[in-house]
């Protein structure tokens, strides 16, 4: 039997898929030339941790990096609504995502009660990605304390952060010897193909003797490259942020690589 968390997640995934199939639901392209400053609302460490924990089980945010999650949390604004307030009206176009800090909220579809939520729950996440009508009506049954962020802020945050990360990656790729003959469009394609992988201290990133098929860039933390064998010589290297752990082609790995600091 599925747990309530699994059922809830699968319901959200179903709604997400339905929204993607609908017509004209994708948000309009961003005008990156527009003058827009991503807001940063000060919060206590407890509030930051609370919001972060509330986002943890929402699949919409599963692919966000730690930096993107923190930018999102920083951009969330506190909001108070009295009991009886209709926070979201089914059928209306929405542009806010909410996290409940305190209070009780009920959900209704076509005037039929379909659920409720309390502290730590979140709702309205589809509005961050799509211009589509709200799927349910959300009513505050009690006075509620909420955190909220709008679609424009969320999308600018991702776009700006992605652009900054791509610039950092391109700066590193341009310094890689076997990539020096590639033009800028090809380097951008390589940068776009990269994905973030996290390792804990002591995990094996590269195993000596394995066929080398993956190219690594150290984004955060420190990597210890050890047991490097060239004939009878052995030594240790320690790439940090921006460093590379790579062996091009299909040759065998000549060293072990493990995180010296989690990253």
PDB file of C-alpha atoms in Angstrom:
ATOM      1  CA  UNK A   1       0.000   0.000   0.000  1.00  0.00           C
ATOM      2  CA  UNK A   2       1.318   3.463  -0.898  1.00  0.00           C
ATOM      3  CA  UNK A   3       2.005   5.946   1.879  1.00  0.00           C
ATOM      4  CA  UNK A   4       0.120   9.237   2.025  1.00  0.00           C
ATOM      5  CA  UNK A   5       3.293  11.087   0.991  1.00  0.00           C
ATOM      6  CA  UNK A   6       3.653   8.923  -2.122  1.00  0.00           C
ATOM      7  CA  UNK A   7      -0.009   9.362  -3.052  1.00  0.00           C
ATOM      8  CA  UNK A   8       0.213  13.133  -2.545  1.00  0.00           C
ATOM      9  CA  UNK A   9       3.355  13.351  -4.678  1.00  0.00           C
ATOM     10  CA  UNK A  10       1.812  11.273  -7.472  1.00  0.00           C
ATOM     11  CA  UNK A  11      -1.308  13.438  -7.475  1.00  0.00           C
ATOM     12  CA  UNK A  12       0.891  16.509  -7.904  1.00  0.00           C
ATOM     13  CA  UNK A  13       2.827  14.829 -10.702  1.00  0.00           C
ATOM     14  CA  UNK A  14      -0.461  13.998 -12.434  1.00  0.00           C
ATOM     15  CA  UNK A  15      -1.651  17.604 -12.187  1.00  0.00           C
ATOM     16  CA  UNK A  16       1.746  18.768 -13.440  1.00  0.00           C
ATOM     17  CA  UNK A  17       1.530  16.458 -16.479  1.00  0.00           C
ATOM     18  CA  UNK A  18      -2.034  17.582 -17.215  1.00  0.00           C
ATOM     19  CA  UNK A  19      -0.956  21.232 -17.132  1.00  0.00           C
ATOM     20  CA  UNK A  20       1.865  20.554 -19.592  1.00  0.00           C
ATOM     21  CA  UNK A  21      -0.562  18.918 -22.034  1.00  0.00           C
ATOM     22  CA  UNK A  22      -3.022  21.802 -21.932  1.00  0.00           C
ATOM     23  CA  UNK A  23      -2.892  24.540 -24.554  1.00  0.00           C
ATOM     24  CA  UNK A  24      -1.014  27.794 -23.987  1.00  0.00           C
ATOM     25  CA  UNK A  25       0.062  26.897 -20.477  1.00  0.00           C
ATOM     26  CA  UNK A  26       3.765  27.571 -20.712  1.00  0.00           C
ATOM     27  CA  UNK A  27       4.818  30.849 -19.195  1.00  0.00           C
ATOM     28  CA  UNK A  28       5.788  33.575 -21.647  1.00  0.00           C
ATOM     29  CA  UNK A  29       9.497  33.935 -22.525  1.00  0.00           C
ATOM     30  CA  UNK A  30      11.428  36.153 -20.164  1.00  0.00           C
ATOM     31  CA  UNK A  31      12.765  39.506 -21.286  1.00  0.00           C
ATOM     32  CA  UNK A  32      16.223  39.253 -19.743  1.00  0.00           C
ATOM     33  CA  UNK A  33      16.985  42.807 -20.804  1.00  0.00           C
ATOM     34  CA  UNK A  34      14.274  44.148 -18.516  1.00  0.00           C
ATOM     35  CA  UNK A  35      15.419  45.884 -15.344  1.00  0.00           C
ATOM     36  CA  UNK A  36      14.377  43.455 -12.614  1.00  0.00           C
ATOM     37  CA  UNK A  37      15.940  42.946  -9.215  1.00  0.00           C
ATOM     38  CA  UNK A  38      15.313  39.635  -7.462  1.00  0.00           C
ATOM     39  CA  UNK A  39      13.999  40.470  -3.971  1.00  0.00           C
ATOM     40  CA  UNK A  40      15.727  39.307  -0.819  1.00  0.00           C
ATOM     41  CA  UNK A  41      13.555  39.365   2.301  1.00  0.00           C
ATOM     42  CA  UNK A  42      15.567  38.930   5.538  1.00  0.00           C
ATOM     43  CA  UNK A  43      14.676  35.837   7.561  1.00  0.00           C
ATOM     44  CA  UNK A  44      15.827  34.167  10.737  1.00  0.00           C
ATOM     45  CA  UNK A  45      17.841  30.952  10.488  1.00  0.00           C
ATOM     46  CA  UNK A  46      14.804  29.098  11.847  1.00  0.00           C
ATOM     47  CA  UNK A  47      12.577  30.508   9.095  1.00  0.00           C
ATOM     48  CA  UNK A  48      15.109  29.584   6.409  1.00  0.00           C
ATOM     49  CA  UNK A  49      15.345  26.017   7.726  1.00  0.00           C
ATOM     50  CA  UNK A  50      11.558  25.740   7.996  1.00  0.00           C
ATOM     51  CA  UNK A  51      10.998  26.799   4.374  1.00  0.00           C
ATOM     52  CA  UNK A  52      13.821  24.573   3.160  1.00  0.00           C
ATOM     53  CA  UNK A  53      12.307  21.564   4.948  1.00  0.00           C
ATOM     54  CA  UNK A  54       8.877  22.409   3.486  1.00  0.00           C
ATOM     55  CA  UNK A  55      10.292  22.374  -0.062  1.00  0.00           C
ATOM     56  CA  UNK A  56      12.139  19.080   0.399  1.00  0.00           C
ATOM     57  CA  UNK A  57       9.290  16.749  -0.632  1.00  0.00           C
ATOM     58  CA  UNK A  58       7.920  18.864  -3.488  1.00  0.00           C
ATOM     59  CA  UNK A  59       9.056  17.332  -6.792  1.00  0.00           C
ATOM     60  CA  UNK A  60       8.893  20.714  -8.562  1.00  0.00           C
ATOM     61  CA  UNK A  61      12.002  21.782  -6.636  1.00  0.00           C
ATOM     62  CA  UNK A  62      13.847  18.450  -6.652  1.00  0.00           C
ATOM     63  CA  UNK A  63      16.275  19.544  -9.364  1.00  0.00           C
ATOM     64  CA  UNK A  64      17.204  22.880  -7.775  1.00  0.00           C
ATOM     65  CA  UNK A  65      20.791  23.267  -6.620  1.00  0.00           C
ATOM     66  CA  UNK A  66      21.534  24.417  -3.079  1.00  0.00           C
ATOM     67  CA  UNK A  67      22.238  27.893  -4.447  1.00  0.00           C
ATOM     68  CA  UNK A  68      18.931  28.019  -6.312  1.00  0.00           C
ATOM     69  CA  UNK A  69      17.002  26.784  -3.279  1.00  0.00           C
ATOM     70  CA  UNK A  70      18.567  29.494  -1.126  1.00  0.00           C
ATOM     71  CA  UNK A  71      17.764  32.179  -3.716  1.00  0.00           C
ATOM     72  CA  UNK A  72      14.168  30.950  -3.779  1.00  0.00           C
ATOM     73  CA  UNK A  73      13.926  31.001   0.016  1.00  0.00           C
ATOM     74  CA  UNK A  74      15.434  34.491   0.167  1.00  0.00           C
ATOM     75  CA  UNK A  75      12.831  35.724  -2.335  1.00  0.00           C
ATOM     76  CA  UNK A  76       9.850  34.421  -0.364  1.00  0.00           C
ATOM     77  CA  UNK A  77       7.799  37.106   1.350  1.00  0.00           C
ATOM     78  CA  UNK A  78       5.813  36.757   4.569  1.00  0.00           C
ATOM     79  CA  UNK A  79       2.045  37.143   4.208  1.00  0.00           C
ATOM     80  CA  UNK A  80      -0.804  37.088   6.743  1.00  0.00           C
ATOM     81  CA  UNK A  81      -4.380  36.230   5.791  1.00  0.00           C
ATOM     82  CA  UNK A  82      -7.443  36.216   8.073  1.00  0.00           C
ATOM     83  CA  UNK A  83      -9.710  33.199   8.402  1.00  0.00           C
ATOM     84  CA  UNK A  84     -12.281  32.937   5.613  1.00  0.00           C
ATOM     85  CA  UNK A  85      -9.968  34.396   2.950  1.00  0.00           C
ATOM     86  CA  UNK A  86      -9.987  32.750  -0.478  1.00  0.00           C
ATOM     87  CA  UNK A  87      -6.253  32.535  -1.174  1.00  0.00           C
ATOM     88  CA  UNK A  88      -6.654  30.823  -4.565  1.00  0.00           C
ATOM     89  CA  UNK A  89      -9.808  30.697  -6.685  1.00  0.00           C
ATOM     90  CA  UNK A  90     -10.269  27.707  -8.998  1.00  0.00           C
ATOM     91  CA  UNK A  91     -10.235  28.731 -12.673  1.00  0.00           C
ATOM     92  CA  UNK A  92      -8.393  32.007 -12.140  1.00  0.00           C
ATOM     93  CA  UNK A  93      -4.883  32.525 -13.468  1.00  0.00           C
ATOM     94  CA  UNK A  94      -2.371  32.274 -10.634  1.00  0.00           C
ATOM     95  CA  UNK A  95       1.132  33.535 -10.158  1.00  0.00           C
ATOM     96  CA  UNK A  96       2.007  32.722  -6.520  1.00  0.00           C
ATOM     97  CA  UNK A  97       3.379  29.688  -4.725  1.00  0.00           C
ATOM     98  CA  UNK A  98       2.771  29.379  -0.965  1.00  0.00           C
ATOM     99  CA  UNK A  99       4.287  27.673   2.065  1.00  0.00           C
ATOM    100  CA  UNK A 100       2.133  27.455   5.205  1.00  0.00           C
ATOM    101  CA  UNK A 101       3.914  28.511   8.381  1.00  0.00           C
ATOM    102  CA  UNK A 102       0.826  28.526  10.564  1.00  0.00           C
ATOM    103  CA  UNK A 103      -2.910  27.943  10.130  1.00  0.00           C
ATOM    104  CA  UNK A 104      -5.316  25.548   8.416  1.00  0.00           C
ATOM    105  CA  UNK A 105      -6.246  25.663   4.721  1.00  0.00           C
ATOM    106  CA  UNK A 106      -8.833  23.594   2.838  1.00  0.00           C
ATOM    107  CA  UNK A 107      -8.891  22.681  -0.866  1.00  0.00           C
ATOM    108  CA  UNK A 108     -12.004  22.317  -3.020  1.00  0.00           C
ATOM    109  CA  UNK A 109     -12.495  21.309  -6.661  1.00  0.00           C
ATOM    110  CA  UNK A 110     -15.833  22.180  -8.242  1.00  0.00           C
ATOM    111  CA  UNK A 111     -17.132  23.050  -4.748  1.00  0.00           C
ATOM    112  CA  UNK A 112     -16.254  19.587  -3.434  1.00  0.00           C
ATOM    113  CA  UNK A 113     -13.840  19.329  -0.517  1.00  0.00           C
ATOM    114  CA  UNK A 114     -10.742  17.386  -1.618  1.00  0.00           C
ATOM    115  CA  UNK A 115      -8.271  17.969   1.200  1.00  0.00           C
ATOM    116  CA  UNK A 116      -6.594  20.332   3.620  1.00  0.00           C
ATOM    117  CA  UNK A 117      -3.158  21.281   4.897  1.00  0.00           C
ATOM    118  CA  UNK A 118      -1.439  22.832   7.896  1.00  0.00           C
ATOM    119  CA  UNK A 119       2.047  23.961   8.940  1.00  0.00           C
ATOM    120  CA  UNK A 120       4.836  22.841   6.604  1.00  0.00           C
ATOM    121  CA  UNK A 121       2.622  22.197   3.582  1.00  0.00           C
ATOM    122  CA  UNK A 122       2.922  24.041   0.277  1.00  0.00           C
ATOM    123  CA  UNK A 123       0.562  24.701  -2.625  1.00  0.00           C
ATOM    124  CA  UNK A 124       0.267  26.629  -5.887  1.00  0.00           C
ATOM    125  CA  UNK A 125       3.615  25.471  -7.323  1.00  0.00           C
ATOM    126  CA  UNK A 126       2.304  25.063 -10.895  1.00  0.00           C
ATOM    127  CA  UNK A 127       1.872  28.833 -11.095  1.00  0.00           C
ATOM    128  CA  UNK A 128       5.662  29.158 -11.007  1.00  0.00           C
ATOM    129  CA  UNK A 129       6.023  27.246 -14.274  1.00  0.00           C
ATOM    130  CA  UNK A 130       2.850  27.689 -16.301  1.00  0.00           C
ATOM    131  CA  UNK A 131       0.229  30.251 -17.217  1.00  0.00           C
ATOM    132  CA  UNK A 132      -2.689  27.953 -16.482  1.00  0.00           C
ATOM    133  CA  UNK A 133      -5.927  28.256 -14.471  1.00  0.00           C
ATOM    134  CA  UNK A 134      -5.828  27.230 -10.836  1.00  0.00           C
ATOM    135  CA  UNK A 135      -6.901  23.609 -10.384  1.00  0.00           C
ATOM    136  CA  UNK A 136      -8.540  24.138  -6.980  1.00  0.00           C
ATOM    137  CA  UNK A 137      -9.878  26.749  -4.590  1.00  0.00           C
ATOM    138  CA  UNK A 138      -7.825  27.244  -1.416  1.00  0.00           C
ATOM    139  CA  UNK A 139      -9.500  28.817   1.601  1.00  0.00           C
ATOM    140  CA  UNK A 140      -7.973  29.839   4.926  1.00  0.00           C
ATOM    141  CA  UNK A 141     -10.085  28.183   7.627  1.00  0.00           C
ATOM    142  CA  UNK A 142      -8.157  30.064  10.322  1.00  0.00           C
ATOM    143  CA  UNK A 143      -5.864  33.046  10.457  1.00  0.00           C
ATOM    144  CA  UNK A 144      -2.806  31.938   8.480  1.00  0.00           C
ATOM    145  CA  UNK A 145       0.842  32.909   8.245  1.00  0.00           C
ATOM    146  CA  UNK A 146       2.256  32.164   4.799  1.00  0.00           C
ATOM    147  CA  UNK A 147       5.448  32.540   2.776  1.00  0.00           C
ATOM    148  CA  UNK A 148       4.940  33.289  -0.923  1.00  0.00           C
ATOM    149  CA  UNK A 149       6.866  33.920  -4.131  1.00  0.00           C
ATOM    150  CA  UNK A 150       5.599  34.896  -7.584  1.00  0.00           C
ATOM    151  CA  UNK A 151       6.279  33.369 -11.002  1.00  0.00           C
ATOM    152  CA  UNK A 152       8.327  36.263 -12.386  1.00  0.00           C
ATOM    153  CA  UNK A 153      10.715  36.260  -9.432  1.00  0.00           C
ATOM    154  CA  UNK A 154      11.115  32.472  -9.549  1.00  0.00           C
ATOM    155  CA  UNK A 155      11.867  32.375 -13.280  1.00  0.00           C
ATOM    156  CA  UNK A 156      14.276  35.327 -13.200  1.00  0.00           C
ATOM    157  CA  UNK A 157      16.058  33.715 -10.265  1.00  0.00           C
ATOM    158  CA  UNK A 158      16.577  30.480 -12.206  1.00  0.00           C
ATOM    159  CA  UNK A 159      17.546  32.260 -15.412  1.00  0.00           C
ATOM    160  CA  UNK A 160      20.076  34.554 -13.734  1.00  0.00           C
ATOM    161  CA  UNK A 161      21.569  31.775 -11.645  1.00  0.00           C
ATOM    162  CA  UNK A 162      21.841  29.480 -14.667  1.00  0.00           C
ATOM    163  CA  UNK A 163      23.511  32.235 -16.683  1.00  0.00           C
ATOM    164  CA  UNK A 164      26.047  32.844 -13.893  1.00  0.00           C
ATOM    165  CA  UNK A 165      26.773  29.133 -13.536  1.00  0.00           C
ATOM    166  CA  UNK A 166      27.181  28.734 -17.307  1.00  0.00           C
ATOM    167  CA  UNK A 167      29.689  31.597 -17.387  1.00  0.00           C
ATOM    168  CA  UNK A 168      31.721  29.947 -14.606  1.00  0.00           C
ATOM    169  CA  UNK A 169      31.645  26.606 -16.431  1.00  0.00           C
ATOM    170  CA  UNK A 170      32.670  28.175 -19.746  1.00  0.00           C
ATOM    171  CA  UNK A 171      35.597  29.901 -18.043  1.00  0.00           C
ATOM    172  CA  UNK A 172      36.802  26.491 -16.857  1.00  0.00           C
ATOM    173  CA  UNK A 173      36.159  24.707 -20.162  1.00  0.00           C
ATOM    174  CA  UNK A 174      38.232  27.285 -22.044  1.00  0.00           C
ATOM    175  CA  UNK A 175      41.222  26.280 -19.900  1.00  0.00           C
ATOM    176  CA  UNK A 176      40.918  22.555 -20.639  1.00  0.00           C
ATOM    177  CA  UNK A 177      43.692  21.641 -23.051  1.00  0.00           C
ATOM    178  CA  UNK A 178      41.828  19.073 -25.149  1.00  0.00           C
ATOM    179  CA  UNK A 179      38.908  21.520 -25.632  1.00  0.00           C
ATOM    180  CA  UNK A 180      40.953  24.514 -26.800  1.00  0.00           C
ATOM    181  CA  UNK A 181      40.140  23.973 -30.493  1.00  0.00           C
ATOM    182  CA  UNK A 182      36.374  24.024 -29.949  1.00  0.00           C
ATOM    183  CA  UNK A 183      34.387  27.148 -30.855  1.00  0.00           C
ATOM    184  CA  UNK A 184      32.088  29.005 -28.441  1.00  0.00           C
ATOM    185  CA  UNK A 185      28.799  27.380 -29.594  1.00  0.00           C
ATOM    186  CA  UNK A 186      30.260  23.907 -29.020  1.00  0.00           C
ATOM    187  CA  UNK A 187      31.548  24.874 -25.565  1.00  0.00           C
ATOM    188  CA  UNK A 188      28.088  26.175 -24.708  1.00  0.00           C
ATOM    189  CA  UNK A 189      26.592  22.844 -25.801  1.00  0.00           C
ATOM    190  CA  UNK A 190      29.027  21.033 -23.512  1.00  0.00           C
ATOM    191  CA  UNK A 191      28.173  23.382 -20.646  1.00  0.00           C
ATOM    192  CA  UNK A 192      24.444  22.800 -21.217  1.00  0.00           C
ATOM    193  CA  UNK A 193      25.008  19.028 -21.133  1.00  0.00           C
ATOM    194  CA  UNK A 194      26.601  19.117 -17.674  1.00  0.00           C
ATOM    195  CA  UNK A 195      24.613  17.955 -14.668  1.00  0.00           C
ATOM    196  CA  UNK A 196      25.198  18.363 -10.938  1.00  0.00           C
ATOM    197  CA  UNK A 197      26.261  15.303  -8.946  1.00  0.00           C
ATOM    198  CA  UNK A 198      26.857  15.391  -5.181  1.00  0.00           C
ATOM    199  CA  UNK A 199      29.356  13.249  -3.271  1.00  0.00           C
ATOM    200  CA  UNK A 200      29.986  12.850   0.435  1.00  0.00           C
ATOM    201  CA  UNK A 201      33.471  12.912   1.896  1.00  0.00           C
ATOM    202  CA  UNK A 202      35.077   9.535   1.307  1.00  0.00           C
ATOM    203  CA  UNK A 203      32.897   8.568  -1.687  1.00  0.00           C
ATOM    204  CA  UNK A 204      34.794   7.247  -4.719  1.00  0.00           C
ATOM    205  CA  UNK A 205      34.436   9.569  -7.719  1.00  0.00           C
ATOM    206  CA  UNK A 206      37.046   7.957  -9.958  1.00  0.00           C
ATOM    207  CA  UNK A 207      38.342   4.416  -9.498  1.00  0.00           C
ATOM    208  CA  UNK A 208      41.843   3.645 -10.678  1.00  0.00           C
ATOM    209  CA  UNK A 209      41.817   1.047 -13.460  1.00  0.00           C
ATOM    210  CA  UNK A 210      38.263   1.802 -14.674  1.00  0.00           C
ATOM    211  CA  UNK A 211      37.642   3.077 -18.218  1.00  0.00           C
ATOM    212  CA  UNK A 212      37.426   6.884 -18.168  1.00  0.00           C
ATOM    213  CA  UNK A 213      34.080   8.035 -19.600  1.00  0.00           C
ATOM    214  CA  UNK A 214      33.056  10.998 -17.414  1.00  0.00           C
ATOM    215  CA  UNK A 215      34.549  14.499 -17.173  1.00  0.00           C
ATOM    216  CA  UNK A 216      34.201  16.234 -13.788  1.00  0.00           C
ATOM    217  CA  UNK A 217      34.437  19.887 -12.762  1.00  0.00           C
ATOM    218  CA  UNK A 218      34.687  20.659  -9.033  1.00  0.00           C
ATOM    219  CA  UNK A 219      31.809  23.034  -8.337  1.00  0.00           C
ATOM    220  CA  UNK A 220      32.014  23.049  -4.547  1.00  0.00           C
ATOM    221  CA  UNK A 221      34.318  21.353  -2.090  1.00  0.00           C
ATOM    222  CA  UNK A 222      37.759  19.769  -2.470  1.00  0.00           C
ATOM    223  CA  UNK A 223      38.688  16.541  -4.249  1.00  0.00           C
ATOM    224  CA  UNK A 224      41.685  14.418  -3.348  1.00  0.00           C
ATOM    225  CA  UNK A 225      43.311  12.764  -6.367  1.00  0.00           C
ATOM    226  CA  UNK A 226      45.637  10.082  -5.019  1.00  0.00           C
ATOM    227  CA  UNK A 227      47.473   6.894  -5.907  1.00  0.00           C
ATOM    228  CA  UNK A 228      48.401   8.471  -9.221  1.00  0.00           C
ATOM    229  CA  UNK A 229      50.610   6.025 -11.094  1.00  0.00           C
ATOM    230  CA  UNK A 230      53.135   6.963 -13.756  1.00  0.00           C
ATOM    231  CA  UNK A 231      55.618   4.125 -13.837  1.00  0.00           C
ATOM    232  CA  UNK A 232      56.992   3.807 -10.324  1.00  0.00           C
ATOM    233  CA  UNK A 233      56.039   7.377  -9.365  1.00  0.00           C
ATOM    234  CA  UNK A 234      53.155   8.080  -6.993  1.00  0.00           C
ATOM    235  CA  UNK A 235      51.799  11.468  -5.878  1.00  0.00           C
ATOM    236  CA  UNK A 236      48.679  13.264  -4.635  1.00  0.00           C
ATOM    237  CA  UNK A 237      46.889  16.245  -6.187  1.00  0.00           C
ATOM    238  CA  UNK A 238      44.000  18.269  -4.708  1.00  0.00           C
ATOM    239  CA  UNK A 239      41.734  20.079  -7.219  1.00  0.00           C
ATOM    240  CA  UNK A 240      39.423  22.687  -5.680  1.00  0.00           C
ATOM    241  CA  UNK A 241      36.492  24.720  -7.069  1.00  0.00           C
ATOM    242  CA  UNK A 242      36.864  25.087 -10.823  1.00  0.00           C
ATOM    243  CA  UNK A 243      39.400  22.264 -11.047  1.00  0.00           C
ATOM    244  CA  UNK A 244      39.005  19.283 -13.345  1.00  0.00           C
ATOM    245  CA  UNK A 245      39.051  15.562 -12.701  1.00  0.00           C
ATOM    246  CA  UNK A 246      39.323  14.011 -16.137  1.00  0.00           C
ATOM    247  CA  UNK A 247      41.028  11.584 -18.449  1.00  0.00           C
ATOM    248  CA  UNK A 248      39.860  12.018 -22.078  1.00  0.00           C
ATOM    249  CA  UNK A 249      39.145   9.114 -24.383  1.00  0.00           C
ATOM    250  CA  UNK A 250      38.673   5.490 -23.397  1.00  0.00           C
ATOM    251  CA  UNK A 251      41.944   5.002 -21.542  1.00  0.00           C
ATOM    252  CA  UNK A 252      42.064   3.438 -18.098  1.00  0.00           C
ATOM    253  CA  UNK A 253      41.924   5.643 -15.022  1.00  0.00           C
ATOM    254  CA  UNK A 254      45.392   6.218 -13.583  1.00  0.00           C
ATOM    255  CA  UNK A 255      44.330   7.487 -10.165  1.00  0.00           C
ATOM    256  CA  UNK A 256      41.745   7.350  -7.418  1.00  0.00           C
ATOM    257  CA  UNK A 257      39.595  10.447  -6.782  1.00  0.00           C
ATOM    258  CA  UNK A 258      37.590  10.958  -3.596  1.00  0.00           C
ATOM    259  CA  UNK A 259      35.931  14.026  -2.022  1.00  0.00           C
ATOM    260  CA  UNK A 260      38.197  15.566   0.588  1.00  0.00           C
ATOM    261  CA  UNK A 261      35.330  17.891   1.544  1.00  0.00           C
ATOM    262  CA  UNK A 262      31.677  17.089   0.773  1.00  0.00           C
ATOM    263  CA  UNK A 263      30.549  18.892  -2.372  1.00  0.00           C
TER     264      UNK A 263
END
